[in-house]
C-alpha positions as a printed NumPy array, in Angstrom:
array([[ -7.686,  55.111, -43.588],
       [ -8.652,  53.104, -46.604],
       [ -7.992,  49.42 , -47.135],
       [ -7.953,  48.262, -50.45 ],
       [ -8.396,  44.328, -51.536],
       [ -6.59 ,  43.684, -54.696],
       [ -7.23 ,  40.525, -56.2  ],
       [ -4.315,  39.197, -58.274],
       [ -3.305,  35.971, -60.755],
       [ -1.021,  35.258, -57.889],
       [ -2.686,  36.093, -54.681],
       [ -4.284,  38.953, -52.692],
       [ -2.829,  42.049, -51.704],
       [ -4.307,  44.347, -48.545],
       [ -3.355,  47.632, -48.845],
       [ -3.788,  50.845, -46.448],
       [ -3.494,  54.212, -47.06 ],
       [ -5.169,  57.548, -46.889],
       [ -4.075,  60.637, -49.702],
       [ -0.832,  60.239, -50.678],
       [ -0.111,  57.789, -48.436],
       [ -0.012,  54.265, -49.238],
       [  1.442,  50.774, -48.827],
       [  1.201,  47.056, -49.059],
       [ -0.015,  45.244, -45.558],
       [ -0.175,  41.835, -46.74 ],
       [ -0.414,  39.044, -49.407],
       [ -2.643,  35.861, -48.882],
       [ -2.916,  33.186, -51.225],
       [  0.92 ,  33.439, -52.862],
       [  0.683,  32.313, -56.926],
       [ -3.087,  31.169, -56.613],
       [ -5.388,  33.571, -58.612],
       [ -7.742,  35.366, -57.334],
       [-11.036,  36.458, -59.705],
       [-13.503,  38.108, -56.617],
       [-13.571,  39.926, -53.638],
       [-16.572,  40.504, -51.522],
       [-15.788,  43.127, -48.268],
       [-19.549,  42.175, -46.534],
       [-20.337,  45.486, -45.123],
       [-23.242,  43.586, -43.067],
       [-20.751,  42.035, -40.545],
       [-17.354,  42.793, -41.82 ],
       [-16.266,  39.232, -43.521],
       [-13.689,  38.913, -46.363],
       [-14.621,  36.843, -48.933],
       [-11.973,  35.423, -51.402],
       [-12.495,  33.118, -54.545],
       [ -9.652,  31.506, -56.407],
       [ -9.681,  29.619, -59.565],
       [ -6.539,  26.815, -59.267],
       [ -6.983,  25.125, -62.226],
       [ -6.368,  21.354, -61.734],
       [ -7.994,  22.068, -58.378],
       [-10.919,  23.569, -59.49 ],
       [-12.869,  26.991, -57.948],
       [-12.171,  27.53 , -54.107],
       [-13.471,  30.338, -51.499],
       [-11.634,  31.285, -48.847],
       [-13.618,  33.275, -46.146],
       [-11.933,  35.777, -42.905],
       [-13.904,  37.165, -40.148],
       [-10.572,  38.831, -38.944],
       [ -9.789,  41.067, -41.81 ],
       [ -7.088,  38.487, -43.365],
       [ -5.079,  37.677, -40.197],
       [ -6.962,  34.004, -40.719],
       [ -8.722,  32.379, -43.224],
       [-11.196,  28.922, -43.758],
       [-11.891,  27.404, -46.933],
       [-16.272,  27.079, -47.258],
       [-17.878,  25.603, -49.536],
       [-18.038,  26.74 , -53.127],
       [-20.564,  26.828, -55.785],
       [-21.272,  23.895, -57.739],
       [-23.641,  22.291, -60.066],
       [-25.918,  19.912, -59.416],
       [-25.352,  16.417, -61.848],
       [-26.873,  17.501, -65.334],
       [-29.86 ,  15.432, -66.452],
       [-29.388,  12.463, -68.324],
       [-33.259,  13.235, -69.331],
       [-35.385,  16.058, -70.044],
       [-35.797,  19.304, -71.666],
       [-31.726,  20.369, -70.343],
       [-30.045,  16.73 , -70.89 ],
       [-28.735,  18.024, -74.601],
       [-27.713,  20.995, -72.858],
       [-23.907,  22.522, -74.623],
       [-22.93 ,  24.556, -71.358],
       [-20.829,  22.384, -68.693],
       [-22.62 ,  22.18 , -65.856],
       [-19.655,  22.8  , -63.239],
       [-18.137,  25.859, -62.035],
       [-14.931,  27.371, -64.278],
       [-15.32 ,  31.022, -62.393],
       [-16.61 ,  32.501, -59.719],
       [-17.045,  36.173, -61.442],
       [-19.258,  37.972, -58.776],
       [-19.639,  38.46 , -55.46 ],
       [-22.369,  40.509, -53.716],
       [-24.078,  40.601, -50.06 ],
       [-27.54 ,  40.077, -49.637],
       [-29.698,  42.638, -47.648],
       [-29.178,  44.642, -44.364],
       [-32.621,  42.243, -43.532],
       [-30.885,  39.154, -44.623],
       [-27.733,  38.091, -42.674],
       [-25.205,  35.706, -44.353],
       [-27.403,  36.217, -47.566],
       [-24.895,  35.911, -49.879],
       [-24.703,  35.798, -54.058],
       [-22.204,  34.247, -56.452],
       [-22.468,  34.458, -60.265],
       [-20.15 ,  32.026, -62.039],
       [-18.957,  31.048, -65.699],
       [-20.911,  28.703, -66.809],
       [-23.58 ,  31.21 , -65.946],
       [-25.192,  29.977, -63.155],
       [-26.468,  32.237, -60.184],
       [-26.025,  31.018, -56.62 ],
       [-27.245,  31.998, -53.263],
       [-26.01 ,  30.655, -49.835],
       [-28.116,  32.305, -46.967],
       [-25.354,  30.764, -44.154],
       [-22.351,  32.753, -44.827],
       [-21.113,  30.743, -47.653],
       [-21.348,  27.721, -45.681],
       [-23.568,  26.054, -48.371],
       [-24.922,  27.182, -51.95 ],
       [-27.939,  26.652, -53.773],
       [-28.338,  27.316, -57.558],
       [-31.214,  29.742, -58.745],
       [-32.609,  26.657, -60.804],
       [-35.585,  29.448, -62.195],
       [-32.174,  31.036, -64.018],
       [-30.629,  28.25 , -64.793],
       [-33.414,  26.351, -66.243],
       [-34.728,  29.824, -67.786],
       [-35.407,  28.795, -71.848],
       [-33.526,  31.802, -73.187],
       [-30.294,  31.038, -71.868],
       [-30.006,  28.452, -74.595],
       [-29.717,  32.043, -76.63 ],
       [-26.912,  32.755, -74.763],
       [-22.939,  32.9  , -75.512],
       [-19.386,  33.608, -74.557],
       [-18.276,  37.248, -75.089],
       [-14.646,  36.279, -75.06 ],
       [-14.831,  32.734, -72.974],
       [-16.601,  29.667, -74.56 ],
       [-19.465,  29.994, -72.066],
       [-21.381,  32.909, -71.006],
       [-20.748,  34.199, -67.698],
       [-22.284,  36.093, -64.722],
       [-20.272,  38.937, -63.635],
       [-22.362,  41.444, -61.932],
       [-24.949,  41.204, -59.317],
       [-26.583,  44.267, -57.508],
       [-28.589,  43.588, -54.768],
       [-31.54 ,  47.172, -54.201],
       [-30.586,  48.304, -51.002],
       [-34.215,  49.003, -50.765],
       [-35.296,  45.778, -51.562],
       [-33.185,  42.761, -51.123],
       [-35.607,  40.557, -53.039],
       [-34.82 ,  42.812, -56.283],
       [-31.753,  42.024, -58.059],
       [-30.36 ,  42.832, -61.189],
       [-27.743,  39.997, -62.4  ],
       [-25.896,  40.942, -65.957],
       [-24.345,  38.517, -68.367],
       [-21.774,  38.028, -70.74 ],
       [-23.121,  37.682, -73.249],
       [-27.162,  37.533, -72.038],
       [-28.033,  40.86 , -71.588],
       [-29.699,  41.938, -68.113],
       [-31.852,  40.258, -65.788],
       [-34.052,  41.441, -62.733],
       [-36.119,  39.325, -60.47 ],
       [-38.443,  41.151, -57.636],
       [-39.287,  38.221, -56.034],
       [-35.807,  37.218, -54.37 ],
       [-35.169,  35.028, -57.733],
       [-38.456,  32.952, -58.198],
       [-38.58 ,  34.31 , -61.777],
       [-37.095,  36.678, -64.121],
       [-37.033,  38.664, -66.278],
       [-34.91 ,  40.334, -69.739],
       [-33.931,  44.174, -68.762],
       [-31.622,  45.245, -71.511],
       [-34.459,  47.086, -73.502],
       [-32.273,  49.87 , -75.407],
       [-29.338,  48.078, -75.701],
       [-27.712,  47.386, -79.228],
       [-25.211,  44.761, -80.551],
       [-23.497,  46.098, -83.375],
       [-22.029,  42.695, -83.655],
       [-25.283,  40.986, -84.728],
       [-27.013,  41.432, -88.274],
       [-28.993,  44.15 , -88.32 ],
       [-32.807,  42.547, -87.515],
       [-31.608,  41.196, -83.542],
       [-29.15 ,  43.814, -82.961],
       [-31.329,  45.01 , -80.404],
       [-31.996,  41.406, -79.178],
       [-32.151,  41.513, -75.386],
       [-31.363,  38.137, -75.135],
       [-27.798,  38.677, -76.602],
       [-26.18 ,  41.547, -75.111],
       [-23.038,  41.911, -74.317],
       [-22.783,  43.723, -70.708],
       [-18.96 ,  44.301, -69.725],
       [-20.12 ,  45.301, -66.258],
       [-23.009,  46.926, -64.915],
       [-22.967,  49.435, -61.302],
       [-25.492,  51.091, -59.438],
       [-25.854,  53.851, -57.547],
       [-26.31 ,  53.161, -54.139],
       [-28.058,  56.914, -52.645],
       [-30.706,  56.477, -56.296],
       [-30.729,  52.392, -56.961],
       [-32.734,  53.653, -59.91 ],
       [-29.898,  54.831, -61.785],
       [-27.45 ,  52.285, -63.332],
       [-24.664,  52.634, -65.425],
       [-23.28 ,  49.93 , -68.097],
       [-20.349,  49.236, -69.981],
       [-21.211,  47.118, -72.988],
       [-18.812,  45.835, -75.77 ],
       [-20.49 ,  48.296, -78.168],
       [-20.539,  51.593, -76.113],
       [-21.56 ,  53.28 , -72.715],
       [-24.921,  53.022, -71.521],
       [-27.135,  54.348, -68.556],
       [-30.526,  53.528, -67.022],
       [-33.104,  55.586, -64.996],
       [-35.806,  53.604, -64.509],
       [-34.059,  51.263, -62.827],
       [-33.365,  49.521, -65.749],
       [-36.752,  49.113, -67.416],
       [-34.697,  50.814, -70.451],
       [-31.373,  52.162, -71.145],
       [-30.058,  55.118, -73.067],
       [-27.349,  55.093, -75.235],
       [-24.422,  57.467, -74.301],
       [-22.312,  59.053, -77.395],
       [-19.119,  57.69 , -77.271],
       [-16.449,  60.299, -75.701],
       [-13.259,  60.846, -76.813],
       [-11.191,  59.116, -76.555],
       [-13.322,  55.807, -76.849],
       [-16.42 ,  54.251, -75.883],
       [-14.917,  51.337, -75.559],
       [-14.013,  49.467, -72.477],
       [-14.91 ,  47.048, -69.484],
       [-14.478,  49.08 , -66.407],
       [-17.455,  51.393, -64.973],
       [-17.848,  52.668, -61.64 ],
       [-20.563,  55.227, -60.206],
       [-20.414,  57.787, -57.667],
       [-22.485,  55.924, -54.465],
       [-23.817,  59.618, -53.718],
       [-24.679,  61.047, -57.165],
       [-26.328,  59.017, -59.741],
       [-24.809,  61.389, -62.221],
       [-21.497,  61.006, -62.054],
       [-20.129,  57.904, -63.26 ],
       [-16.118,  56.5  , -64.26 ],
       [-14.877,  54.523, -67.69 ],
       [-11.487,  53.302, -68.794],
       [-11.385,  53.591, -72.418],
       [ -9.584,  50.793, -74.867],
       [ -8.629,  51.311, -77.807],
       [-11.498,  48.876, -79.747],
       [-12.47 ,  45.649, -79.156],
       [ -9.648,  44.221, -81.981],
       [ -7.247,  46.474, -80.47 ],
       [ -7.2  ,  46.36 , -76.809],
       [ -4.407,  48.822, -75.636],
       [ -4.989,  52.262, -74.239],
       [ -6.123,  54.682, -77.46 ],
       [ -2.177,  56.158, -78.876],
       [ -0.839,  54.533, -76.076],
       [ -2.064,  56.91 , -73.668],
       [ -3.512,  56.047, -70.42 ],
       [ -6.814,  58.426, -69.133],
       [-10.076,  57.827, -67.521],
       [-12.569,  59.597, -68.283],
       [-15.883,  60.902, -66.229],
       [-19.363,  62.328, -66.15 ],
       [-20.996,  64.852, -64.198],
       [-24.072,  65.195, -65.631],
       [-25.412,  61.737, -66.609],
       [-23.203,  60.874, -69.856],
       [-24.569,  64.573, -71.384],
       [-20.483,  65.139, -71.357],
       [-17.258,  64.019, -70.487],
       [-13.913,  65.225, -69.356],
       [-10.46 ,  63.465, -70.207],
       [ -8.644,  62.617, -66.648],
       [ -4.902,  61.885, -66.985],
       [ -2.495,  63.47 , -64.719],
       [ -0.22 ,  61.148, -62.999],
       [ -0.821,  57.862, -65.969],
       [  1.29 ,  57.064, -68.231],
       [  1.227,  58.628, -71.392],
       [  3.398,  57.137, -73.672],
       [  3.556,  54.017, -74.602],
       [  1.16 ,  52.646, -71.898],
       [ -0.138,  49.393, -72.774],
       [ -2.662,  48.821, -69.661],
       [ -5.592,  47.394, -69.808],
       [ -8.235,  47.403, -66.83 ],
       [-10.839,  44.518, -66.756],
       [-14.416,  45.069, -65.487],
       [-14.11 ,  44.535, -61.525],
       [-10.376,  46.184, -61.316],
       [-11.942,  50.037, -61.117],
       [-13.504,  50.711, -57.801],
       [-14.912,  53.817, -56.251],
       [-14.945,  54.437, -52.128],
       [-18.12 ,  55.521, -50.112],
       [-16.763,  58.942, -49.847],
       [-17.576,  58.99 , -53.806],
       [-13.7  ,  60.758, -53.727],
       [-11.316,  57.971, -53.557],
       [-11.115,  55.65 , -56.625],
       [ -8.63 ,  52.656, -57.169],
       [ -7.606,  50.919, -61.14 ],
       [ -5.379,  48.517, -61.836],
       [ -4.37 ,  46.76 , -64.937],
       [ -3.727,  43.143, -66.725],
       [  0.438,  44.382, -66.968],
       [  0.31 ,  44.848, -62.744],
       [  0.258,  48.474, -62.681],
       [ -2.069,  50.095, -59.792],
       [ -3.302,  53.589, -59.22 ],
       [ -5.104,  55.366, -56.292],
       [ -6.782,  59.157, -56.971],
       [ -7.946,  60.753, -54.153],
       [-10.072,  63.901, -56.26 ],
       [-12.579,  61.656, -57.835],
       [ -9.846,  60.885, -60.778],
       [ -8.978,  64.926, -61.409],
       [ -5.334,  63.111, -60.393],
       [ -3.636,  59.669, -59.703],
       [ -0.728,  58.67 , -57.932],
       [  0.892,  55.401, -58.847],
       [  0.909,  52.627, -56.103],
       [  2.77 ,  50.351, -58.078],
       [  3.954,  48.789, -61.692],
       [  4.947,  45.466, -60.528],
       [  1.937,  43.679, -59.285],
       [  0.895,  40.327, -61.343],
       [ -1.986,  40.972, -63.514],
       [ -4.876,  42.612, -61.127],
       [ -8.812,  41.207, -62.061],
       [-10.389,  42.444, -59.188],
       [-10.579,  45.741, -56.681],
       [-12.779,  46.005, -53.666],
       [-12.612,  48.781, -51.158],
       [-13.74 ,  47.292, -47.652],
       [-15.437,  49.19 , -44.821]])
């Protein structure tokens, strides 16, 4: 039996089910949107954070799989500097999102990390009972290089902890390009080395400082190999990402936000293609997915059981997820539609087309 966390723009949504056999268990937070999910498989905690507006970013936490939850402490800013090098500083210093979730270690429990818009990158090493901002990050000179891709502030979105070494993380932003830090976060530094910006003039195109990341995955059996989807195209890394390869665009786009990778082979890898980045509706209206087998070298079209006319989803970055049996895969889309595949995508079975608009989905256990 699976369960399936599905983050919403009005609350979160447990599901269950197995095959061809699925249903809704429960909704938490009714009308309050939710923009992460964190299942820790460490100790079995849900983590939930919601972004109410008026009442600012909140974080919910349940160490009974949703039958309760507490509200701990979120991650904020400390006051910005009337003085020094960061007191002209254009990026609010308080927290608008909190757009990634991730555990810490096996060797670390309660290590926890948020990245948030404004992109700041927080750790709390109690459970989420307290944060503390990566100041070496924060205070890092090239963010001031930084920008929105799509907000008015750049934003941290993905954070991938090595399962072989806790202190090694690799944090991507929107629009920053990637950063790794082997030292649990004491400094940094630029990993997007490959990477191109077709949106820049031609001499800092390949800027590292300025990419535009739509999400980044790794693959947890080969942390070495990681898999991107940028604003201009698909790319993958190796080396763990000391450089990235370009992947030629398949049909029928390269475009996207959504990437997830197979946790057993570092080879095979998921996209959900738009349309283009002016024109973001599923390609003649059709709704596929489309996958690799052999590290981006090709691609095959997956679309039995979406809709193929007139289909007008689109899926954001964290609303494609992949189980640990590298088999079962979940998407869901901005117009509330939600599909389950139990064939690593070959078909998909729709759950529902009435959900609010979906942001994130997290398999747990």
């Amino acid at each position: 039996m699976n369960t399936l966390l599905t983050g919403t723009r009005k609350g979160l949504f447990v599901i269950h089910g197995k095959g061809a056999s699925w249903r809704i268990a429960s909704h938490h937070f009714a009308g309050d949107p939710v923009t992460q999910l964190l299942a820790d498989p460490r100790d079995g905690a849900w983590y939930a954070a919601l972004r109410l507006g008026h009442f600012g970013v909140k974080l919910r936490k349940s160490t009974d799989q949703g039958t309760s939850w507490q509200e701990i402490a979120a991650p904020a800013f400390p006051p910005k500097p009337a003085n020094g090098p960061w007191a002209d500083d254009a990026t609010p210093w308080n927290v608008d999102l909190i757009w990634a979730l991730a555990a810490g270690g096996a060797d670390q429990p309660g290590t926890l990390w948020a990245g948030c818009m404004p992109a700041g990158l927080f750790k709390s090493e109690d459970g989420g009972a307290s944060w503390v901002l990566n100041t070496a990050l924060w205070e890092e000179p090239k963010r001031r290089g930084w920008f929105g891709g799509g907000y008015d502030h750049p934003g941290i979105h993905s954070v991938l902890v090595d399962p072989r070494d806790a202190r090694h993380l690799t944090v991507a932003v929107s629009s920053g390009g990637v950063w790794q830090t082997r030292d649990g976060g004491a400094r940094w530094a630029l990993s997007a080395s490959g990477m191109r910006a077709d949106y820049m003039p031609q001499e800092s195109a390949f800027d590292e400082n300025i990419q535009d990341v739509h999400c980044m995955v790794q693959c947890a059996a080969q942390p070495d190999a990681l898999w991107v989807q940028h604003h201009c195209g698909i790319y993958r890394s190796a080396d763990g990402a000391q450089s990235w390869q370009a992947i030629a665009a398949p049909a029928p786009s390269g475009f996207g936000f959504a990437v997830a990778c197979d946790p057993r082979d570092p080879q095979r890898a998921w996209f959900v293609p738009a349309q283009a980045d002016v024109c973001r509706i599923p390609v003649d209206g059709r709704m596929v997915v489309t996958r690799t087998d052999d590290g981006g070298a090709t691609f095959r079209v997956l679309a039995q059981g979406l809709p193929q006319s007139h289909a007008y989803h689109l899926v954001y970055r964290h609303a494609l997820d992949v189980a640990g049996d590298g088999q079962t895969l979940a998407m869901a889309s901005t117009t509330g539609g939600l599909w389950v595949s139990a064939d690593a995508g070959e078909t998909w079975q729709a759950l529902s087309r009435d959900l609010p608009p979906v942001a994130v989905l997290r398999f747990a256990g």
